[in-house]
Amino acid sequence: MLELNYRNADAVVIGEENGLHLEEEFNNYKDTITHIIADLNKRKDKPGQWLQWMNLGYSEETIWYVKEFASMVEGRFENILVLGIGGSALGGLAVTEALLKPYWNLLTKEERNNLPRIFFLDNIDPDSINGLLGILDLKKTLVNVITKSGSTAETMSQYMILKNLLEQELGDDYRKNIVVTTDKNVGILKQLADQEGYKTFIIPDDVGGRFSVFSAVGLLPMALVGIDIDEITNGIKDMDLALKNIDIHQNIAAQNALIHYLMDTKKGKKLSVMMPYSSRLKYVSDWYVQLWAESLGKEFDRNGNKVNIGPTPIKAVGATDQHSQIQLYNEGPNDKLINFIRVKEFDTVLEIPKIFEYTGIGYLGGKTINDLINAEADSTKVTLADYSRPTITITLPKINGYYVAQLLYMLEVQTAIAGELYNIDTFNQPGVEQAKNYTYALMGRSGYEDSAKQLQSKMATL
Ligand code: PA5
């Protein structure tokens, strides 16, 4: 199981001004947390609650279809190209980056066990799209178009470009190179997929984009590159079981949610840094940033009061960012709670050769890179404590599908609990929708004429 160590957020270690009396707080919030966990589990099957993500580890049917499709297309494609943005891309990106061999796309076919390379086109920079299209052999590329709303302009425009190119290259057969993941009713993509006859995976109702990593949104790209889906679902299920525990003393998601909430509201720590000491977990930080920001950054609380709340998430990676952000974290404003992610056992033990023995770097010889990254993480944590800066450490026994799934699921539950503590709607995103609507208006989508007029008059005054 994952471990959560919160000692360095406690007043005993970092002092009264910045630390919390955690045992006392856990006891103070015991009943609140019990109620929140019981309530989330009670509401999770009810339509309209947006809690279906809590059931994804158990969706046998989707898991079966995903595995079946992956085995059906095995050996047919050299590349998987995922078109999607935000929650439709970040989960797949985070998990594949963590679990595939590093530099996967640069390995030979043999080194990849005949499995395809994978690319996520999650932006609309014309140069980078063009650059990627220039290196992919589209005949050997399976395009997975992912959009929950079935209309997002970024993803749909990419799809339109790819559809045209595939058709030019493959004639009528192009349909075999497209697989769609979308909502069953909403949006245009489902209608198009039906008309065109694409293989389609459905994102279940009441699963928001940023909570969709364990639906076909994330599972399909994972399965297509050979990631063991059973290992992923076992991780989710075991973590889910652990997090059903209503006792805060036994529930790491509740502990970390409460610590973040109290650090924000009592100690002014309005920034939440996610800093894995692992390059493979780098995109977990990107995924967390979206999850935390879109879920908790809200204008109104559930009672309609204007609150404008939400801790700001920041991504970092250790040891790299020790040489960029840590100066600020140690000596700048004491307004952050830093989450370290540690890996107990890396796949590789990399020795540093015993050379240059009589020079200033001789002390490194005979040690391992593993010793070094662990020493860096320990010393950063201790230095931050010396400066009275709170930190949390989440430890993964190793990086595999089981533990990465546990980590992501734990962070999802933590976010849901934090949302309850803030008394906000964790699962909506009116701020994102507003900008999407303005884009539709600017690009001339029908039905958005009034917004276009408003927008043009606002832009004229800028
Ligand atoms: O979490 C969310 O809801 C958003 O970030 C969406 O994932 C993102 O806007 C993409 O939306 P869609 O999947 O509808 O294309």
Short mmCIF file of C-alpha atoms and ligand atoms in Angstrom, two decimals:
data_model
loop_
_atom_site.label_atom_id
_atom_site.label_comp_id
_atom_site.label_asym_id
_atom_site.label_seq_id
_atom_site.Cartn_x
_atom_site.Cartn_y
_atom_site.Cartn_z
CA MET A 1 0.00 0.00 0.00
CA LEU A 2 0.96 3.63 -0.37
CA GLU A 3 2.15 5.39 2.75
CA LEU A 4 1.42 8.95 3.80
CA ASN A 5 3.79 10.65 6.20
CA TYR A 6 2.52 13.97 7.57
CA ARG A 7 4.94 14.44 10.45
CA ASN A 8 6.56 17.47 8.81
CA ALA A 9 3.22 19.27 8.70
CA ASP A 10 2.87 18.96 12.46
CA ALA A 11 3.50 21.80 14.89
CA VAL A 12 5.81 19.50 16.87
CA VAL A 13 8.25 19.54 13.96
CA ILE A 14 7.75 22.88 12.22
CA GLY A 15 6.41 25.01 15.06
CA GLU A 16 3.14 26.56 16.15
CA GLU A 17 2.93 29.29 13.56
CA ASN A 18 3.02 27.03 10.53
CA GLY A 19 2.28 23.54 11.78
CA LEU A 20 -0.95 21.87 12.80
CA HIS A 21 -1.68 19.79 15.88
CA LEU A 22 -2.67 16.90 13.72
CA GLU A 23 -3.77 14.36 16.29
CA GLU A 24 -5.99 16.97 17.85
CA GLU A 25 -7.34 18.06 14.44
CA PHE A 26 -8.00 14.48 13.36
CA ASN A 27 -10.05 14.08 16.53
CA ASN A 28 -11.84 17.41 16.01
CA TYR A 29 -12.81 16.45 12.46
CA LYS A 30 -13.44 12.76 13.14
CA ASP A 31 -17.22 13.01 12.83
CA THR A 32 -17.13 15.40 9.87
CA ILE A 33 -14.84 13.04 7.96
CA THR A 34 -16.90 10.00 8.89
CA HIS A 35 -19.95 11.77 7.55
CA ILE A 36 -18.20 12.88 4.33
CA ILE A 37 -16.88 9.41 3.49
CA ALA A 38 -20.15 7.68 4.29
CA ASP A 39 -22.04 10.29 2.29
CA LEU A 40 -19.78 10.04 -0.79
CA ASN A 41 -20.20 6.27 -0.77
CA LYS A 42 -23.93 6.61 -0.35
CA ARG A 43 -24.28 9.13 -3.18
CA LYS A 44 -21.88 7.49 -5.61
CA ASP A 45 -24.51 5.47 -7.47
CA LYS A 46 -27.06 8.25 -7.68
CA PRO A 47 -27.42 9.97 -11.06
CA GLY A 48 -26.36 13.60 -11.19
CA GLN A 49 -23.85 13.31 -8.35
CA TRP A 50 -20.81 12.99 -10.68
CA LEU A 51 -19.39 10.25 -8.49
CA GLN A 52 -19.43 7.39 -11.00
CA TRP A 53 -15.62 7.59 -11.13
CA MET A 54 -15.72 5.78 -7.79
CA ASN A 55 -17.12 2.73 -9.61
CA LEU A 56 -14.74 2.66 -12.58
CA GLY A 57 -12.41 0.04 -11.12
CA TYR A 58 -15.35 -2.35 -11.07
CA SER A 59 -16.72 -1.71 -14.62
CA GLU A 60 -16.09 -5.24 -15.85
CA GLU A 61 -17.79 -4.57 -19.19
CA THR A 62 -15.65 -1.58 -20.18
CA ILE A 63 -12.52 -3.35 -18.98
CA TRP A 64 -13.40 -6.38 -21.09
CA TYR A 65 -14.12 -4.32 -24.23
CA VAL A 66 -10.95 -2.30 -23.82
CA LYS A 67 -8.83 -5.44 -23.48
CA GLU A 68 -10.62 -7.12 -26.36
CA PHE A 69 -10.12 -4.16 -28.71
CA ALA A 70 -6.45 -3.89 -27.73
CA SER A 71 -5.86 -7.55 -28.48
CA MET A 72 -7.82 -7.29 -31.75
CA VAL A 73 -5.60 -4.51 -33.09
CA GLU A 74 -2.37 -5.92 -31.64
CA GLY A 75 0.45 -5.82 -34.16
CA ARG A 76 -1.53 -3.69 -36.65
CA PHE A 77 -0.31 -0.23 -35.71
CA GLU A 78 3.07 1.35 -35.20
CA ASN A 79 1.66 4.44 -33.49
CA ILE A 80 -1.20 5.40 -31.23
CA LEU A 81 -2.14 9.05 -31.58
CA VAL A 82 -4.39 10.36 -28.82
CA LEU A 83 -6.36 13.51 -29.60
CA GLY A 84 -7.75 15.06 -26.44
CA ILE A 85 -7.19 17.88 -24.01
CA GLY A 86 -7.39 18.43 -20.22
CA GLY A 87 -9.00 15.47 -18.52
CA SER A 88 -9.22 13.64 -21.84
CA ALA A 89 -5.44 13.49 -22.16
CA LEU A 90 -3.68 14.04 -18.84
CA GLY A 91 -4.59 10.75 -17.13
CA GLY A 92 -3.48 8.58 -20.04
CA LEU A 93 -0.34 10.66 -20.41
CA ALA A 94 0.51 10.42 -16.70
CA VAL A 95 0.02 6.65 -16.51
CA THR A 96 1.72 5.71 -19.77
CA GLU A 97 4.69 7.94 -18.98
CA ALA A 98 4.96 6.30 -15.54
CA LEU A 99 4.59 2.71 -16.66
CA LEU A 100 6.15 2.39 -20.08
CA LYS A 101 9.87 1.97 -20.35
CA PRO A 102 11.47 5.43 -20.32
CA TYR A 103 11.92 6.98 -23.77
CA TRP A 104 9.41 4.46 -25.12
CA ASN A 105 8.89 6.19 -28.45
CA LEU A 106 12.62 6.10 -29.15
CA LEU A 107 12.94 2.35 -28.60
CA THR A 108 13.03 -0.09 -31.48
CA LYS A 109 10.01 -2.27 -32.26
CA GLU A 110 11.78 -5.26 -30.70
CA GLU A 111 12.60 -3.30 -27.55
CA ARG A 112 8.92 -2.36 -27.39
CA ASN A 113 7.87 -6.02 -27.78
CA ASN A 114 6.15 -5.08 -31.03
CA LEU A 115 3.88 -2.67 -29.18
CA PRO A 116 3.11 0.74 -30.71
CA ARG A 117 4.59 4.09 -29.83
CA ILE A 118 2.19 6.56 -28.23
CA PHE A 119 1.72 10.29 -28.77
CA PHE A 120 -0.67 12.68 -27.04
CA LEU A 121 -1.63 15.69 -29.11
CA ASP A 122 -3.06 17.77 -26.28
CA ASN A 123 -2.54 21.21 -27.70
CA ILE A 124 -3.30 23.09 -30.86
CA ASP A 125 0.04 24.63 -31.63
CA PRO A 126 0.05 24.51 -35.45
CA ASP A 127 3.81 23.97 -35.60
CA SER A 128 3.85 21.05 -33.21
CA ILE A 129 0.82 19.39 -34.85
CA ASN A 130 2.45 19.77 -38.23
CA GLY A 131 5.75 18.52 -36.86
CA LEU A 132 4.17 15.38 -35.43
CA LEU A 133 2.18 14.68 -38.58
CA GLY A 134 5.43 14.94 -40.48
CA ILE A 135 6.95 12.02 -38.58
CA LEU A 136 3.97 9.66 -38.30
CA ASP A 137 3.16 7.13 -40.98
CA LEU A 138 -0.60 7.61 -40.83
CA LYS A 139 -1.32 4.29 -42.50
CA LYS A 140 0.20 2.66 -39.43
CA THR A 141 -1.36 5.02 -36.90
CA LEU A 142 -4.44 4.43 -34.80
CA VAL A 143 -6.07 7.72 -33.86
CA ASN A 144 -7.97 7.72 -30.56
CA VAL A 145 -10.23 10.79 -30.46
CA ILE A 146 -11.23 11.48 -26.86
CA THR A 147 -13.75 14.08 -25.79
CA LYS A 148 -16.42 13.77 -23.15
CA SER A 149 -18.44 16.71 -24.46
CA GLY A 150 -17.93 15.55 -28.04
CA SER A 151 -17.48 19.15 -29.14
CA THR A 152 -14.28 20.62 -27.70
CA ALA A 153 -12.89 22.85 -30.45
CA GLU A 154 -9.25 21.84 -29.95
CA THR A 155 -9.94 18.12 -30.19
CA MET A 156 -12.54 18.36 -32.93
CA SER A 157 -10.31 20.48 -35.14
CA GLN A 158 -7.48 17.99 -34.73
CA TYR A 159 -9.89 15.19 -35.56
CA MET A 160 -11.02 16.99 -38.72
CA ILE A 161 -7.43 17.37 -39.87
CA LEU A 162 -6.60 13.73 -39.14
CA LYS A 163 -9.78 12.39 -40.71
CA ASN A 164 -9.00 14.19 -43.97
CA LEU A 165 -5.40 13.05 -44.04
CA LEU A 166 -6.30 9.45 -43.23
CA GLU A 167 -8.93 9.42 -45.94
CA GLN A 168 -6.44 10.77 -48.46
CA GLU A 169 -3.96 8.04 -47.54
CA LEU A 170 -6.26 5.09 -47.01
CA GLY A 171 -9.43 5.75 -49.01
CA ASP A 172 -12.52 4.17 -47.47
CA ASP A 173 -10.41 2.04 -45.15
CA TYR A 174 -9.50 5.10 -43.07
CA ARG A 175 -12.29 4.27 -40.60
CA LYS A 176 -10.28 1.35 -39.25
CA ASN A 177 -7.64 3.84 -38.09
CA ILE A 178 -10.00 5.83 -35.88
CA VAL A 179 -11.39 4.89 -32.49
CA VAL A 180 -13.54 7.28 -30.53
CA THR A 181 -14.06 7.73 -26.77
CA THR A 182 -16.97 10.01 -25.93
CA ASP A 183 -20.28 10.48 -24.16
CA LYS A 184 -23.21 8.40 -25.33
CA ASN A 185 -25.55 11.35 -25.93
CA VAL A 186 -23.88 14.72 -25.63
CA GLY A 187 -22.00 16.42 -28.43
CA ILE A 188 -21.34 15.95 -32.08
CA LEU A 189 -18.66 13.29 -32.02
CA LYS A 190 -20.99 10.43 -31.09
CA GLN A 191 -23.29 11.23 -34.02
CA LEU A 192 -20.33 11.43 -36.38
CA ALA A 193 -18.86 8.20 -35.04
CA ASP A 194 -22.18 6.44 -35.61
CA GLN A 195 -22.51 7.81 -39.13
CA GLU A 196 -18.94 6.98 -39.99
CA GLY A 197 -18.99 3.60 -38.28
CA TYR A 198 -16.00 4.11 -35.98
CA LYS A 199 -15.36 1.79 -33.10
CA THR A 200 -16.62 3.78 -30.10
CA PHE A 201 -16.06 3.62 -26.36
CA ILE A 202 -18.49 5.38 -24.08
CA ILE A 203 -17.50 7.54 -21.12
CA PRO A 204 -20.08 6.70 -18.46
CA ASP A 205 -22.52 9.32 -17.25
CA ASP A 206 -21.47 11.27 -14.18
CA VAL A 207 -17.74 10.90 -14.79
CA GLY A 208 -16.12 14.31 -15.31
CA GLY A 209 -13.07 14.73 -17.55
CA ARG A 210 -10.54 15.10 -14.76
CA PHE A 211 -11.92 12.02 -12.98
CA SER A 212 -12.02 9.88 -16.13
CA VAL A 213 -8.55 8.28 -16.15
CA PHE A 214 -9.91 4.86 -15.20
CA SER A 215 -12.71 4.90 -17.80
CA ALA A 216 -11.95 4.03 -21.43
CA VAL A 217 -10.45 7.55 -21.64
CA GLY A 218 -7.30 6.33 -19.90
CA LEU A 219 -7.67 2.55 -20.01
CA LEU A 220 -7.81 2.30 -23.81
CA PRO A 221 -4.52 4.11 -24.50
CA MET A 222 -2.95 2.11 -21.66
CA ALA A 223 -4.17 -1.22 -23.05
CA LEU A 224 -3.10 -0.32 -26.60
CA VAL A 225 0.52 0.00 -25.47
CA GLY A 226 0.43 -3.20 -23.45
CA ILE A 227 -0.11 -1.90 -19.91
CA ASP A 228 -1.63 -4.58 -17.70
CA ILE A 229 -5.18 -3.36 -17.08
CA ASP A 230 -5.84 -5.97 -14.37
CA GLU A 231 -2.93 -4.66 -12.37
CA ILE A 232 -4.42 -1.16 -12.66
CA THR A 233 -7.89 -2.24 -11.57
CA ASN A 234 -6.51 -4.29 -8.67
CA GLY A 235 -4.72 -1.17 -7.46
CA ILE A 236 -7.90 0.91 -7.70
CA LYS A 237 -10.03 -1.70 -5.95
CA ASP A 238 -7.62 -2.22 -3.05
CA MET A 239 -7.25 1.52 -2.56
CA ASP A 240 -11.00 2.00 -2.82
CA LEU A 241 -11.51 -0.56 -0.09
CA ALA A 242 -8.95 1.16 2.13
CA LEU A 243 -10.52 4.58 1.51
CA LYS A 244 -13.99 3.38 2.40
CA ASN A 245 -12.73 3.35 5.97
CA ILE A 246 -14.66 6.12 7.73
CA ASP A 247 -12.03 6.50 10.45
CA ILE A 248 -9.70 9.38 9.58
CA HIS A 249 -6.88 7.67 11.47
CA GLN A 250 -7.00 4.87 8.88
CA ASN A 251 -7.80 6.82 5.74
CA ILE A 252 -4.87 8.53 3.97
CA ALA A 253 -7.02 10.41 1.45
CA ALA A 254 -9.06 11.95 4.28
CA GLN A 255 -5.89 12.80 6.20
CA ASN A 256 -4.28 14.60 3.28
CA ALA A 257 -7.52 16.36 2.32
CA LEU A 258 -7.94 17.65 5.87
CA ILE A 259 -4.31 18.70 6.17
CA HIS A 260 -4.57 20.67 2.90
CA TYR A 261 -7.85 22.25 3.96
CA LEU A 262 -6.57 23.29 7.40
CA MET A 263 -3.22 24.47 6.07
CA ASP A 264 -5.12 26.71 3.65
CA THR A 265 -7.80 28.00 6.01
CA LYS A 266 -5.81 28.21 9.27
CA LYS A 267 -2.20 28.64 8.25
CA GLY A 268 -2.40 30.55 4.97
CA LYS A 269 -0.81 27.80 2.85
CA LYS A 270 -2.73 28.53 -0.30
CA LEU A 271 -0.37 26.76 -2.68
CA SER A 272 -0.11 22.99 -3.03
CA VAL A 273 3.08 21.73 -4.66
CA MET A 274 3.24 18.22 -6.11
CA MET A 275 6.84 17.11 -6.35
CA PRO A 276 7.60 13.51 -7.25
CA TYR A 277 11.21 12.42 -6.91
CA SER A 278 10.89 10.46 -10.13
CA SER A 279 10.92 11.59 -13.76
CA ARG A 280 8.49 8.83 -14.60
CA LEU A 281 5.91 10.42 -12.31
CA LYS A 282 6.41 13.87 -13.78
CA TYR A 283 3.06 13.95 -15.57
CA VAL A 284 1.26 12.79 -12.42
CA SER A 285 1.94 16.36 -11.28
CA ASP A 286 0.31 17.77 -14.43
CA TRP A 287 -2.68 15.53 -13.88
CA TYR A 288 -2.88 16.53 -10.20
CA VAL A 289 -2.67 20.23 -11.06
CA GLN A 290 -5.76 19.93 -13.27
CA LEU A 291 -7.62 17.74 -10.78
CA TRP A 292 -6.96 20.06 -7.85
CA ALA A 293 -7.38 23.36 -9.75
CA GLU A 294 -10.58 22.62 -11.66
CA SER A 295 -12.18 20.79 -8.77
CA LEU A 296 -11.45 23.18 -5.93
CA GLY A 297 -11.13 26.59 -7.56
CA LYS A 298 -14.67 27.90 -7.25
CA GLU A 299 -16.49 31.22 -7.10
CA PHE A 300 -19.47 30.08 -5.02
CA ASP A 301 -19.98 27.58 -2.23
CA ARG A 302 -22.91 25.21 -2.10
CA ASN A 303 -25.02 27.79 -0.28
CA GLY A 304 -24.52 30.33 -3.05
CA ASN A 305 -22.07 32.49 -1.09
CA LYS A 306 -19.35 34.10 -3.15
CA VAL A 307 -16.16 32.54 -1.76
CA ASN A 308 -13.57 32.56 -4.58
CA ILE A 309 -11.61 29.77 -3.00
CA GLY A 310 -9.17 27.09 -4.05
CA PRO A 311 -5.57 26.29 -3.22
CA THR A 312 -3.32 26.82 -6.23
CA PRO A 313 -1.54 23.64 -7.35
CA ILE A 314 2.02 23.79 -8.63
CA LYS A 315 3.99 21.10 -10.37
CA ALA A 316 7.59 20.33 -9.65
CA VAL A 317 9.91 17.38 -10.04
CA GLY A 318 12.74 16.27 -7.78
CA ALA A 319 15.66 16.55 -7.89
CA THR A 320 15.48 18.90 -10.91
CA ASP A 321 13.41 21.61 -9.25
CA GLN A 322 15.68 21.77 -6.23
CA HIS A 323 17.77 23.82 -8.59
CA SER A 324 14.91 26.05 -9.64
CA GLN A 325 12.03 26.35 -7.17
CA ILE A 326 13.42 25.30 -3.78
CA GLN A 327 15.12 28.61 -3.04
CA LEU A 328 11.67 30.22 -3.17
CA TYR A 329 10.08 27.41 -1.17
CA ASN A 330 12.68 27.70 1.59
CA GLU A 331 13.04 31.44 1.87
CA GLY A 332 10.12 33.03 0.01
CA PRO A 333 6.61 33.43 1.40
CA ASN A 334 5.63 30.58 3.73
CA ASP A 335 2.40 29.92 1.82
CA LYS A 336 2.90 26.41 0.46
CA LEU A 337 2.23 22.83 1.42
CA ILE A 338 4.64 20.60 -0.47
CA ASN A 339 3.68 17.04 -1.38
CA PHE A 340 6.69 14.86 -2.04
CA ILE A 341 6.21 11.56 -3.80
CA ARG A 342 8.95 9.08 -3.02
CA VAL A 343 9.68 5.72 -4.66
CA LYS A 344 11.13 3.10 -2.31
CA GLU A 345 12.53 0.81 -4.95
CA PHE A 346 13.40 1.94 -8.46
CA ASP A 347 13.53 -0.67 -11.26
CA THR A 348 17.20 0.08 -11.74
CA VAL A 349 20.11 0.40 -9.35
CA LEU A 350 22.57 2.64 -11.13
CA GLU A 351 26.09 2.70 -9.78
CA ILE A 352 28.36 5.68 -9.96
CA PRO A 353 31.81 4.48 -10.96
CA LYS A 354 34.67 4.84 -8.50
CA ILE A 355 36.71 7.29 -10.47
CA PHE A 356 38.31 10.65 -9.71
CA GLU A 357 38.88 9.32 -6.18
CA TYR A 358 41.26 12.05 -5.11
CA THR A 359 39.18 14.97 -6.38
CA GLY A 360 36.25 16.87 -4.95
CA ILE A 361 33.76 14.50 -6.60
CA GLY A 362 35.48 11.33 -5.34
CA TYR A 363 32.87 10.92 -2.57
CA LEU A 364 30.23 10.07 -5.20
CA GLY A 365 32.14 7.07 -6.56
CA GLY A 366 30.87 3.70 -5.36
CA LYS A 367 27.48 5.13 -4.40
CA THR A 368 24.40 4.81 -6.58
CA ILE A 369 22.18 7.32 -8.34
CA ASN A 370 19.45 5.82 -6.15
CA ASP A 371 21.38 6.86 -3.01
CA LEU A 372 21.77 10.32 -4.49
CA ILE A 373 18.11 10.95 -5.36
CA ASN A 374 17.06 9.68 -1.91
CA ALA A 375 19.66 11.85 -0.19
CA GLU A 376 18.43 14.85 -2.19
CA ALA A 377 14.83 14.19 -1.20
CA ASP A 378 15.74 13.72 2.48
CA SER A 379 17.88 16.81 2.64
CA THR A 380 15.25 18.96 0.91
CA LYS A 381 12.59 17.75 3.30
CA VAL A 382 14.76 18.46 6.34
CA THR A 383 15.81 21.88 5.02
CA LEU A 384 12.18 22.81 4.45
CA ALA A 385 11.40 21.75 8.02
CA ASP A 386 14.34 23.86 9.25
CA TYR A 387 12.66 26.82 7.57
CA SER A 388 9.31 25.79 9.19
CA ARG A 389 7.77 24.84 5.82
CA PRO A 390 5.17 22.05 5.91
CA THR A 391 5.64 18.97 3.76
CA ILE A 392 3.81 15.68 3.22
CA THR A 393 5.45 12.56 1.85
CA ILE A 394 3.58 9.93 -0.13
CA THR A 395 5.67 6.80 -0.64
CA LEU A 396 5.16 4.23 -3.40
CA PRO A 397 6.86 0.89 -2.78
CA LYS A 398 7.73 0.90 -6.49
CA ILE A 399 6.46 2.22 -9.80
CA ASN A 400 4.06 -0.30 -11.27
CA GLY A 401 0.46 -0.32 -12.44
CA TYR A 402 -0.83 -1.36 -9.04
CA TYR A 403 0.76 1.47 -7.09
CA VAL A 404 0.34 4.18 -9.74
CA ALA A 405 -3.38 3.36 -9.89
CA GLN A 406 -3.52 3.53 -6.10
CA LEU A 407 -1.83 6.92 -6.15
CA LEU A 408 -4.18 8.44 -8.72
CA TYR A 409 -7.29 6.99 -7.11
CA MET A 410 -6.16 8.19 -3.69
CA LEU A 411 -5.67 11.72 -5.06
CA GLU A 412 -9.14 11.63 -6.64
CA VAL A 413 -10.76 10.66 -3.34
CA GLN A 414 -8.64 13.25 -1.52
CA THR A 415 -9.94 15.91 -3.93
CA ALA A 416 -13.55 14.85 -3.42
CA ILE A 417 -13.15 15.00 0.38
CA ALA A 418 -11.41 18.38 0.19
CA GLY A 419 -14.33 19.68 -1.91
CA GLU A 420 -16.75 18.61 0.81
CA LEU A 421 -14.64 20.35 3.45
CA TYR A 422 -14.71 23.55 1.39
CA ASN A 423 -18.44 23.00 0.86
CA ILE A 424 -18.23 23.52 -2.90
CA ASP A 425 -19.28 21.62 -6.01
CA THR A 426 -16.09 19.69 -6.77
CA PHE A 427 -17.34 18.34 -10.07
CA ASN A 428 -18.42 21.37 -12.10
CA GLN A 429 -16.19 23.76 -14.06
CA PRO A 430 -18.17 26.86 -15.01
CA GLY A 431 -14.96 28.82 -15.51
CA VAL A 432 -13.73 26.35 -18.15
CA GLU A 433 -17.12 26.22 -19.88
CA GLN A 434 -17.24 30.01 -20.09
CA ALA A 435 -13.96 30.19 -22.01
CA LYS A 436 -15.04 27.25 -24.21
CA ASN A 437 -18.25 29.09 -25.08
CA TYR A 438 -16.37 32.27 -25.96
CA THR A 439 -14.13 30.23 -28.26
CA TYR A 440 -17.16 28.70 -29.99
CA ALA A 441 -18.57 32.21 -30.42
CA LEU A 442 -15.33 33.59 -31.84
CA MET A 443 -15.04 30.70 -34.27
CA GLY A 444 -18.59 31.27 -35.55
CA ARG A 445 -20.39 28.23 -34.10
CA SER A 446 -24.12 28.53 -34.66
CA GLY A 447 -26.16 29.14 -31.52
CA TYR A 448 -23.41 31.34 -30.07
CA GLU A 449 -24.23 34.53 -32.03
CA ASP A 450 -25.19 36.56 -28.95
CA SER A 451 -22.02 35.59 -27.13
CA ALA A 452 -20.05 36.54 -30.25
CA LYS A 453 -21.59 40.04 -30.25
CA GLN A 454 -20.93 40.52 -26.52
CA LEU A 455 -17.41 39.27 -26.94
CA GLN A 456 -16.65 41.51 -29.89
CA SER A 457 -17.85 44.59 -28.02
CA LYS A 458 -15.76 43.61 -24.98
CA MET A 459 -12.71 42.99 -27.15
CA ALA A 460 -13.11 46.35 -28.87
CA THR A 461 -12.61 48.10 -25.53
CA LEU A 462 -9.42 46.19 -24.67
O1 PA5 B 1 -12.08 18.08 -16.44
C1 PA5 B 1 -12.71 18.60 -17.33
O2 PA5 B 1 -13.95 18.52 -17.40
C2 PA5 B 1 -12.04 19.35 -18.47
O3 PA5 B 1 -10.71 19.60 -18.21
C3 PA5 B 1 -12.15 18.54 -19.74
O4 PA5 B 1 -11.52 17.29 -19.57
C4 PA5 B 1 -11.52 19.26 -20.92
O5 PA5 B 1 -12.06 20.56 -21.05
C5 PA5 B 1 -11.78 18.49 -22.21
O6 PA5 B 1 -13.15 18.33 -22.39
P1 PA5 B 1 -13.74 17.23 -23.33
O7 PA5 B 1 -13.34 15.90 -22.83
O8 PA5 B 1 -15.21 17.45 -23.27
O9 PA5 B 1 -13.19 17.48 -24.69
#
